[in-house]
PDB file of C-alpha atoms in Angstrom:
ATOM      1  CA  MET X   5      -7.905 -28.744  -0.793  1.00  0.00           C
ATOM      2  CA  ASP X   6      -6.673 -25.317  -1.826  1.00  0.00           C
ATOM      3  CA  PHE X   7      -3.609 -23.198  -0.990  1.00  0.00           C
ATOM      4  CA  LYS X   8      -1.317 -23.710   1.978  1.00  0.00           C
ATOM      5  CA  ILE X   9      -1.669 -21.057   4.678  1.00  0.00           C
ATOM      6  CA  ALA X  10       0.521 -22.236   7.553  1.00  0.00           C
ATOM      7  CA  LYS X  11       2.377 -25.179   9.060  1.00  0.00           C
ATOM      8  CA  CYS X  12       0.747 -27.733  11.361  1.00  0.00           C
ATOM      9  CA  LYS X  13       2.060 -27.393  14.904  1.00  0.00           C
ATOM     10  CA  ILE X  14       1.703 -31.133  15.427  1.00  0.00           C
ATOM     11  CA  CYS X  15       3.451 -32.653  12.401  1.00  0.00           C
ATOM     12  CA  GLY X  16       4.846 -29.687  10.457  1.00  0.00           C
ATOM     13  CA  GLU X  17       2.843 -30.374   7.287  1.00  0.00           C
ATOM     14  CA  ASP X  18       1.120 -27.615   5.322  1.00  0.00           C
ATOM     15  CA  VAL X  19      -2.256 -26.483   6.675  1.00  0.00           C
ATOM     16  CA  ALA X  20      -4.860 -25.914   3.972  1.00  0.00           C
ATOM     17  CA  GLN X  21      -8.434 -24.702   3.792  1.00  0.00           C
ATOM     18  CA  GLU X  22     -11.273 -26.987   2.755  1.00  0.00           C
ATOM     19  CA  TYR X  23     -14.535 -25.728   1.271  1.00  0.00           C
ATOM     20  CA  ILE X  24     -16.882 -27.366   3.765  1.00  0.00           C
ATOM     21  CA  PRO X  25     -16.367 -26.781   7.533  1.00  0.00           C
ATOM     22  CA  LYS X  26     -17.015 -29.753   9.789  1.00  0.00           C
ATOM     23  CA  GLU X  27     -17.454 -30.457  13.462  1.00  0.00           C
ATOM     24  CA  THR X  28     -14.277 -31.833  14.951  1.00  0.00           C
ATOM     25  CA  LYS X  29     -11.909 -31.446  17.900  1.00  0.00           C
ATOM     26  CA  CYS X  30      -8.749 -29.425  18.247  1.00  0.00           C
ATOM     27  CA  ASP X  31      -5.936 -31.974  18.307  1.00  0.00           C
ATOM     28  CA  ILE X  32      -3.940 -29.718  20.640  1.00  0.00           C
ATOM     29  CA  CYS X  33      -6.364 -28.589  23.373  1.00  0.00           C
ATOM     30  CA  GLY X  34      -9.261 -31.007  22.737  1.00  0.00           C
ATOM     31  CA  LYS X  35     -11.863 -28.245  22.344  1.00  0.00           C
ATOM     32  CA  ASN X  36     -14.899 -28.997  20.158  1.00  0.00           C
ATOM     33  CA  ILE X  37     -14.727 -26.777  17.087  1.00  0.00           C
ATOM     34  CA  ILE X  38     -16.210 -26.192  13.639  1.00  0.00           C
ATOM     35  CA  SER X  39     -13.301 -25.822  11.270  1.00  0.00           C
ATOM     36  CA  ASN X  40     -12.357 -26.047   7.622  1.00  0.00           C
ATOM     37  CA  TYR X  41      -8.612 -25.940   8.279  1.00  0.00           C
ATOM     38  CA  THR X  42      -6.654 -29.173   8.327  1.00  0.00           C
ATOM     39  CA  CYS X  43      -3.146 -30.373   7.510  1.00  0.00           C
ATOM     40  CA  HIS X  44      -2.291 -33.114   5.038  1.00  0.00           C
ATOM     41  CA  ASN X  45      -2.198 -35.611   7.914  1.00  0.00           C
ATOM     42  CA  GLY X  46      -5.707 -34.680   9.055  1.00  0.00           C
ATOM     43  CA  HIS X  47      -4.845 -32.649  12.163  1.00  0.00           C
ATOM     44  CA  HIS X  48      -7.216 -29.861  13.227  1.00  0.00           C
ATOM     45  CA  MET X  49      -6.516 -26.856  15.434  1.00  0.00           C
ATOM     46  CA  CYS X  50      -8.738 -24.199  16.994  1.00  0.00           C
ATOM     47  CA  SER X  51      -7.936 -20.554  16.227  1.00  0.00           C
ATOM     48  CA  LYS X  52      -6.337 -19.995  19.635  1.00  0.00           C
ATOM     49  CA  CYS X  53      -3.923 -22.897  19.227  1.00  0.00           C
ATOM     50  CA  ARG X  54      -3.283 -22.146  15.558  1.00  0.00           C
ATOM     51  CA  PHE X  55      -2.330 -18.555  16.295  1.00  0.00           C
ATOM     52  CA  GLU X  56      -0.569 -19.175  19.603  1.00  0.00           C
ATOM     53  CA  GLY X  57       2.510 -16.987  19.768  1.00  0.00           C
ATOM     54  CA  VAL X  58       1.569 -14.956  16.689  1.00  0.00           C
ATOM     55  CA  PHE X  59      -0.660 -12.561  18.632  1.00  0.00           C
ATOM     56  CA  ASN X  60       2.064 -11.792  21.160  1.00  0.00           C
ATOM     57  CA  ASP X  61       4.690 -11.233  18.461  1.00  0.00           C
ATOM     58  CA  VAL X  62       2.441  -8.836  16.569  1.00  0.00           C
ATOM     59  CA  LYS X  63       1.424  -7.002  19.747  1.00  0.00           C
ATOM     60  CA  ILE X  64       5.066  -6.496  20.760  1.00  0.00           C
ATOM     61  CA  ILE X  65       5.855  -4.939  17.380  1.00  0.00           C
ATOM     62  CA  CYS X  66       2.788  -2.682  17.584  1.00  0.00           C
ATOM     63  CA  GLN X  67       3.720  -1.530  21.088  1.00  0.00           C
ATOM     64  CA  HIS X  68       7.308  -0.662  20.175  1.00  0.00           C
ATOM     65  CA  THR X  69       7.144   0.690  16.633  1.00  0.00           C
ATOM     66  CA  LYS X  70       7.218   4.454  16.207  1.00  0.00           C
ATOM     67  CA  SER X  71       5.980   4.339  12.623  1.00  0.00           C
ATOM     68  CA  LYS X  72       2.964   6.442  11.701  1.00  0.00           C
ATOM     69  CA  ASN X  73       2.470   4.547   8.448  1.00  0.00           C
ATOM     70  CA  PRO X  74       0.082   1.547   8.707  1.00  0.00           C
ATOM     71  CA  ILE X  75       1.416  -0.014   5.504  1.00  0.00           C
ATOM     72  CA  GLU X  76       5.012   0.171   6.723  1.00  0.00           C
ATOM     73  CA  ILE X  77       3.959  -1.350  10.062  1.00  0.00           C
ATOM     74  CA  SER X  78       2.257  -4.161   8.165  1.00  0.00           C
ATOM     75  CA  LYS X  79       5.416  -4.808   6.115  1.00  0.00           C
ATOM     76  CA  GLU X  80       7.507  -4.832   9.281  1.00  0.00           C
ATOM     77  CA  ILE X  81       5.236  -7.425  10.887  1.00  0.00           C
ATOM     78  CA  MET X  82       5.126  -9.569   7.750  1.00  0.00           C
ATOM     79  CA  ASN X  83       8.904  -9.574   7.408  1.00  0.00           C
ATOM     80  CA  ILE X  84       9.653 -10.237  11.073  1.00  0.00           C
ATOM     81  CA  THR X  85       6.980 -12.827  11.840  1.00  0.00           C
ATOM     82  CA  HIS X  86       6.870 -14.441   8.369  1.00  0.00           C
ATOM     83  CA  LEU X  87       3.076 -14.533   8.412  1.00  0.00           C
ATOM     84  CA  PRO X  88       1.531 -16.454   5.491  1.00  0.00           C
ATOM     85  CA  LEU X  89       0.719 -14.294   2.478  1.00  0.00           C
ATOM     86  CA  LEU X  90      -2.845 -15.610   2.505  1.00  0.00           C
ATOM     87  CA  GLY X  91      -5.273 -16.408   5.282  1.00  0.00           C
ATOM     88  CA  CYS X  92      -7.317 -14.948   8.096  1.00  0.00           C
ATOM     89  CA  LYS X  93      -4.314 -13.574  10.001  1.00  0.00           C
ATOM     90  CA  HIS X  94      -4.747 -10.541   7.758  1.00  0.00           C
ATOM     91  CA  PHE X  95      -8.055  -9.904   9.549  1.00  0.00           C
ATOM     92  CA  PHE X  96      -6.329  -8.795  12.725  1.00  0.00           C
ATOM     93  CA  LEU X  97      -3.059  -7.666  11.109  1.00  0.00           C
ATOM     94  CA  THR X  98      -4.776  -4.929   9.080  1.00  0.00           C
ATOM     95  CA  SER X  99      -6.786  -3.638  12.041  1.00  0.00           C
ATOM     96  CA  LEU X 100      -3.848  -3.637  14.463  1.00  0.00           C
ATOM     97  CA  CYS X 101      -1.594  -1.777  12.019  1.00  0.00           C
ATOM     98  CA  LEU X 102      -4.236   0.896  11.449  1.00  0.00           C
ATOM     99  CA  PHE X 103      -4.785   1.578  15.125  1.00  0.00           C
ATOM    100  CA  THR X 104      -1.078   1.461  15.926  1.00  0.00           C
ATOM    101  CA  ALA X 105      -0.442   4.138  13.301  1.00  0.00           C
ATOM    102  CA  PHE X 106      -3.428   6.095  14.623  1.00  0.00           C
ATOM    103  CA  LYS X 107      -1.943   6.105  18.134  1.00  0.00           C
ATOM    104  CA  ASN X 108       1.530   7.044  16.861  1.00  0.00           C
ATOM    105  CA  CYS X 109       0.027   9.948  14.918  1.00  0.00           C
ATOM    106  CA  GLY X 110      -1.392  11.401  18.123  1.00  0.00           C
ATOM    107  CA  GLY X 111      -4.794   9.749  18.098  1.00  0.00           C
ATOM    108  CA  LYS X 112      -6.338   9.408  21.535  1.00  0.00           C
ATOM    109  CA  VAL X 113      -6.883   5.788  22.518  1.00  0.00           C
ATOM    110  CA  SER X 114      -7.419   4.901  26.158  1.00  0.00           C
ATOM    111  CA  ASP X 115      -5.263   1.930  27.269  1.00  0.00           C
ATOM    112  CA  PHE X 116      -3.570   1.034  23.990  1.00  0.00           C
ATOM    113  CA  GLU X 117      -2.478  -2.457  25.097  1.00  0.00           C
ATOM    114  CA  LYS X 118      -6.011  -3.360  26.170  1.00  0.00           C
ATOM    115  CA  SER X 119      -7.331  -1.994  22.892  1.00  0.00           C
ATOM    116  CA  LEU X 120      -5.012  -4.343  20.977  1.00  0.00           C
ATOM    117  CA  ASP X 121      -6.372  -7.293  22.959  1.00  0.00           C
ATOM    118  CA  ASN X 122      -9.949  -6.138  22.359  1.00  0.00           C
ATOM    119  CA  ILE X 123      -9.300  -5.863  18.616  1.00  0.00           C
ATOM    120  CA  ILE X 124      -7.907  -9.398  18.478  1.00  0.00           C
ATOM    121  CA  ASP X 125     -10.829 -10.810  20.476  1.00  0.00           C
ATOM    122  CA  ARG X 126     -13.426  -9.064  18.310  1.00  0.00           C
ATOM    123  CA  VAL X 127     -11.731  -9.704  14.983  1.00  0.00           C
ATOM    124  CA  MET X 128     -11.388 -13.437  15.657  1.00  0.00           C
ATOM    125  CA  MET X 129     -15.177 -13.598  15.907  1.00  0.00           C
ATOM    126  CA  VAL X 130     -15.299 -13.033  12.142  1.00  0.00           C
ATOM    127  CA  HIS X 131     -15.810 -16.463  10.590  1.00  0.00           C
ATOM    128  CA  THR X 132     -12.481 -17.407   9.087  1.00  0.00           C
ATOM    129  CA  SER X 133     -14.040 -19.277   6.176  1.00  0.00           C
ATOM    130  CA  GLU X 134     -16.416 -16.581   4.962  1.00  0.00           C
ATOM    131  CA  CYS X 135     -13.924 -15.185   2.455  1.00  0.00           C
ATOM    132  CA  LYS X 136     -13.322 -18.595   0.895  1.00  0.00           C
ATOM    133  CA  ILE X 137     -16.805 -20.081   1.035  1.00  0.00           C
ATOM    134  CA  GLY X 138     -19.007 -16.983   0.957  1.00  0.00           C
ATOM    135  CA  GLY X 139     -16.816 -14.998  -1.413  1.00  0.00           C
ATOM    136  CA  LEU X 140     -16.688 -12.009   0.952  1.00  0.00           C
ATOM    137  CA  CYS X 141     -13.391 -10.637   2.183  1.00  0.00           C
ATOM    138  CA  GLY X 142     -13.303 -10.615   5.987  1.00  0.00           C
ATOM    139  CA  ILE X 143     -10.955  -7.625   6.272  1.00  0.00           C
ATOM    140  CA  PRO X 144     -13.658  -4.890   5.985  1.00  0.00           C
ATOM    141  CA  ALA X 145     -15.812  -6.605   8.618  1.00  0.00           C
ATOM    142  CA  SER X 146     -12.785  -7.005  10.874  1.00  0.00           C
ATOM    143  CA  ILE X 147     -11.903  -3.322  10.606  1.00  0.00           C
ATOM    144  CA  GLY X 148     -15.499  -2.416  11.415  1.00  0.00           C
ATOM    145  CA  GLY X 149     -15.453  -4.705  14.434  1.00  0.00           C
ATOM    146  CA  ALA X 150     -12.204  -3.135  15.623  1.00  0.00           C
ATOM    147  CA  PHE X 151     -13.753   0.339  15.530  1.00  0.00           C
ATOM    148  CA  GLN X 152     -16.474  -0.826  17.878  1.00  0.00           C
ATOM    149  CA  VAL X 153     -14.153  -2.025  20.648  1.00  0.00           C
ATOM    150  CA  VAL X 154     -11.205   0.388  20.606  1.00  0.00           C
ATOM    151  CA  GLY X 155     -11.291   2.800  23.539  1.00  0.00           C
ATOM    152  CA  PHE X 156     -11.671   6.060  21.633  1.00  0.00           C
ATOM    153  CA  GLU X 157     -11.963   8.784  24.218  1.00  0.00           C
ATOM    154  CA  ASP X 158     -14.280  11.110  22.315  1.00  0.00           C
ATOM    155  CA  LYS X 159     -16.783   8.708  20.719  1.00  0.00           C
ATOM    156  CA  THR X 160     -19.809   6.966  22.203  1.00  0.00           C
ATOM    157  CA  ILE X 161     -20.540   3.308  21.435  1.00  0.00           C
ATOM    158  CA  GLU X 162     -23.379   4.384  19.127  1.00  0.00           C
ATOM    159  CA  GLU X 163     -21.094   6.762  17.235  1.00  0.00           C
ATOM    160  CA  ARG X 164     -18.392   4.106  16.877  1.00  0.00           C
ATOM    161  CA  THR X 165     -20.953   1.627  15.539  1.00  0.00           C
ATOM    162  CA  GLN X 166     -22.173   4.064  12.905  1.00  0.00           C
ATOM    163  CA  ILE X 167     -18.632   4.855  11.817  1.00  0.00           C
ATOM    164  CA  ALA X 168     -17.710   1.156  11.791  1.00  0.00           C
ATOM    165  CA  ASN X 169     -20.607   0.302   9.473  1.00  0.00           C
ATOM    166  CA  LYS X 170     -19.752   3.141   7.094  1.00  0.00           C
ATOM    167  CA  ILE X 171     -16.089   2.160   6.951  1.00  0.00           C
ATOM    168  CA  SER X 172     -16.823  -1.544   6.433  1.00  0.00           C
ATOM    169  CA  GLY X 173     -19.247  -0.776   3.607  1.00  0.00           C
ATOM    170  CA  SER X 174     -16.902   1.683   1.960  1.00  0.00           C
ATOM    171  CA  CYS X 175     -13.983  -0.772   2.116  1.00  0.00           C
ATOM    172  CA  MET X 176     -16.100  -3.555   0.631  1.00  0.00           C
ATOM    173  CA  ALA X 177     -17.209  -1.317  -2.235  1.00  0.00           C
ATOM    174  CA  LYS X 178     -13.644  -0.236  -2.954  1.00  0.00           C
ATOM    175  CA  LEU X 179     -12.448  -3.861  -3.153  1.00  0.00           C
ATOM    176  CA  VAL X 180     -14.582  -4.439  -6.260  1.00  0.00           C
ATOM    177  CA  ASN X 181     -13.671  -1.136  -7.916  1.00  0.00           C
ATOM    178  CA  PRO X 182     -12.827  -2.120 -11.533  1.00  0.00           C
ATOM    179  CA  LYS X 183     -10.105   0.555 -11.627  1.00  0.00           C
ATOM    180  CA  LEU X 184      -8.168  -1.371  -8.975  1.00  0.00           C
ATOM    181  CA  ILE X 185      -7.745  -4.489 -11.074  1.00  0.00           C
ATOM    182  CA  GLY X 186      -6.187  -7.561  -9.542  1.00  0.00           C
ATOM    183  CA  THR X 187      -7.634 -10.658  -7.965  1.00  0.00           C
ATOM    184  CA  THR X 188     -10.145  -9.807  -5.240  1.00  0.00           C
ATOM    185  CA  ASN X 189      -9.018 -12.974  -3.431  1.00  0.00           C
ATOM    186  CA  CYS X 190      -5.549 -11.582  -2.700  1.00  0.00           C
ATOM    187  CA  CYS X 191      -5.210 -10.749   1.010  1.00  0.00           C
ATOM    188  CA  ILE X 192      -2.284  -8.372   0.402  1.00  0.00           C
ATOM    189  CA  ARG X 193      -4.178  -6.368  -2.229  1.00  0.00           C
ATOM    190  CA  ASN X 194      -7.343  -6.222  -0.135  1.00  0.00           C
ATOM    191  CA  SER X 195      -5.446  -5.191   2.980  1.00  0.00           C
ATOM    192  CA  ILE X 196      -3.725  -2.305   1.175  1.00  0.00           C
ATOM    193  CA  ILE X 197      -7.001  -1.016  -0.255  1.00  0.00           C
ATOM    194  CA  CYS X 198      -8.751  -1.220   3.124  1.00  0.00           C
ATOM    195  CA  VAL X 199      -5.868   0.516   4.902  1.00  0.00           C
ATOM    196  CA  VAL X 200      -5.981   3.469   2.496  1.00  0.00           C
ATOM    197  CA  GLU X 201      -9.775   3.720   2.619  1.00  0.00           C
ATOM    198  CA  THR X 202      -9.870   3.512   6.425  1.00  0.00           C
ATOM    199  CA  SER X 203      -7.090   6.093   6.715  1.00  0.00           C
ATOM    200  CA  ASN X 204      -9.298   8.541   4.813  1.00  0.00           C
ATOM    201  CA  TYR X 205     -12.148   7.902   7.235  1.00  0.00           C
ATOM    202  CA  MET X 206      -9.880   8.339  10.250  1.00  0.00           C
ATOM    203  CA  LYS X 207      -8.928  11.758   8.916  1.00  0.00           C
ATOM    204  CA  ASN X 208     -12.582  12.741   8.473  1.00  0.00           C
ATOM    205  CA  TYR X 209     -13.993  11.314  11.706  1.00  0.00           C
ATOM    206  CA  TYR X 210     -11.042  11.540  14.105  1.00  0.00           C
ATOM    207  CA  TRP X 211      -9.005  14.391  12.598  1.00  0.00           C
ATOM    208  CA  VAL X 212      -5.868  12.279  12.534  1.00  0.00           C
ATOM    209  CA  ASP X 213      -3.913  12.135   9.283  1.00  0.00           C
ATOM    210  CA  LEU X 214      -2.078   8.807   9.025  1.00  0.00           C
ATOM    211  CA  GLU X 215       1.148   8.791   7.055  1.00  0.00           C
ATOM    212  CA  LEU X 216       0.878   6.911   3.772  1.00  0.00           C
ATOM    213  CA  PRO X 217       3.468   6.489   1.006  1.00  0.00           C
ATOM    214  CA  THR X 218       2.942   8.493  -2.166  1.00  0.00           C
ATOM    215  CA  GLU X 219       3.171   5.244  -4.134  1.00  0.00           C
ATOM    216  CA  ILE X 220       2.432   1.688  -3.077  1.00  0.00           C
ATOM    217  CA  LYS X 221       4.118  -1.294  -4.694  1.00  0.00           C
ATOM    218  CA  CYS X 222       3.529  -4.843  -3.521  1.00  0.00           C
ATOM    219  CA  GLU X 223       6.638  -6.529  -2.129  1.00  0.00           C
ATOM    220  CA  PHE X 224       5.049  -9.939  -1.633  1.00  0.00           C
ATOM    221  CA  SER X 225       4.324 -11.103  -5.174  1.00  0.00           C
ATOM    222  CA  GLU X 226       6.818 -13.946  -5.119  1.00  0.00           C
ATOM    223  CA  GLY X 227       5.377 -16.952  -3.332  1.00  0.00           C
ATOM    224  CA  ASN X 228       1.805 -15.644  -3.507  1.00  0.00           C
ATOM    225  CA  PRO X 229      -0.251 -18.198  -5.483  1.00  0.00           C
ATOM    226  CA  ARG X 230      -2.997 -15.648  -6.113  1.00  0.00           C
ATOM    227  CA  CYS X 231      -0.788 -12.931  -7.574  1.00  0.00           C
ATOM    228  CA  ASN X 232      -1.859 -11.717 -11.029  1.00  0.00           C
ATOM    229  CA  LYS X 233       1.555 -10.118 -11.560  1.00  0.00           C
ATOM    230  CA  ASP X 234       1.328  -7.290 -14.112  1.00  0.00           C
ATOM    231  CA  LYS X 235      -2.477  -7.562 -14.226  1.00  0.00           C
ATOM    232  CA  CYS X 236      -2.605  -6.100 -10.706  1.00  0.00           C
ATOM    233  CA  ARG X 237      -2.194  -2.355 -10.185  1.00  0.00           C
ATOM    234  CA  PHE X 238      -0.073  -2.955  -7.104  1.00  0.00           C
ATOM    235  CA  TYR X 239       2.455  -5.192  -8.865  1.00  0.00           C
ATOM    236  CA  SER X 240       4.269  -2.384 -10.663  1.00  0.00           C
ATOM    237  CA  GLY X 241       3.126   0.330  -8.266  1.00  0.00           C
ATOM    238  CA  ILE X 242       0.219   2.743  -7.978  1.00  0.00           C
ATOM    239  CA  ARG X 243      -0.001   6.244  -6.563  1.00  0.00           C
ATOM    240  CA  THR X 244      -1.852   6.191  -3.253  1.00  0.00           C
ATOM    241  CA  GLU X 245      -4.146   9.016  -4.283  1.00  0.00           C
ATOM    242  CA  LYS X 246      -5.573   6.792  -7.033  1.00  0.00           C
ATOM    243  CA  ILE X 247      -6.668   4.035  -4.684  1.00  0.00           C
TER     244      ILE X 247
END
């Protein structure tokens, strides 16, 4: 077992991630699944049951916020919904915050509500254990997948795919930049880096300049078992232009 990431909806115990996925059944809906998430009492849940209610809460915030700053939107969602500091919820959280800020900055997205649903559906196809078992953060791949399904009015599917691959690759490269020291297994750190990198691409490819703070300081260090404290550039604060 490793770190706790949520509470079991059946018994209330901590849900944790195991190294080896196994075939099992969701103890809520009965669906056959392959999962490496289980609580201390051995209960398993499929992604749909595990995230039930979370998607709607996040979507409501995205639909009503007027913020043009993806990092501030992310903080708002984290504080209101009390999402775990670690785990695959950051796959869809990062993507939804980016595209919400894009829309609020004047970006043209056809049917914003449907685009949010499409992002969630596509992002949840990213294997939730790849970051733990394979050592690859799933956030860059999730952002790339989101670019392929959002209803941008002025981009063809082929163009969106090319942009998505470039953004995913660039985000992945930036995560291992030695200048941005800090554990590469921290979802908060990785999300911040990917948001800033993707914002730069949105400016270049979609001519929309997302609002970003001049300095970014992590507000979620306490309670994060992966936090390196003062060894991380985001712990004491870093100017956004240096990310």
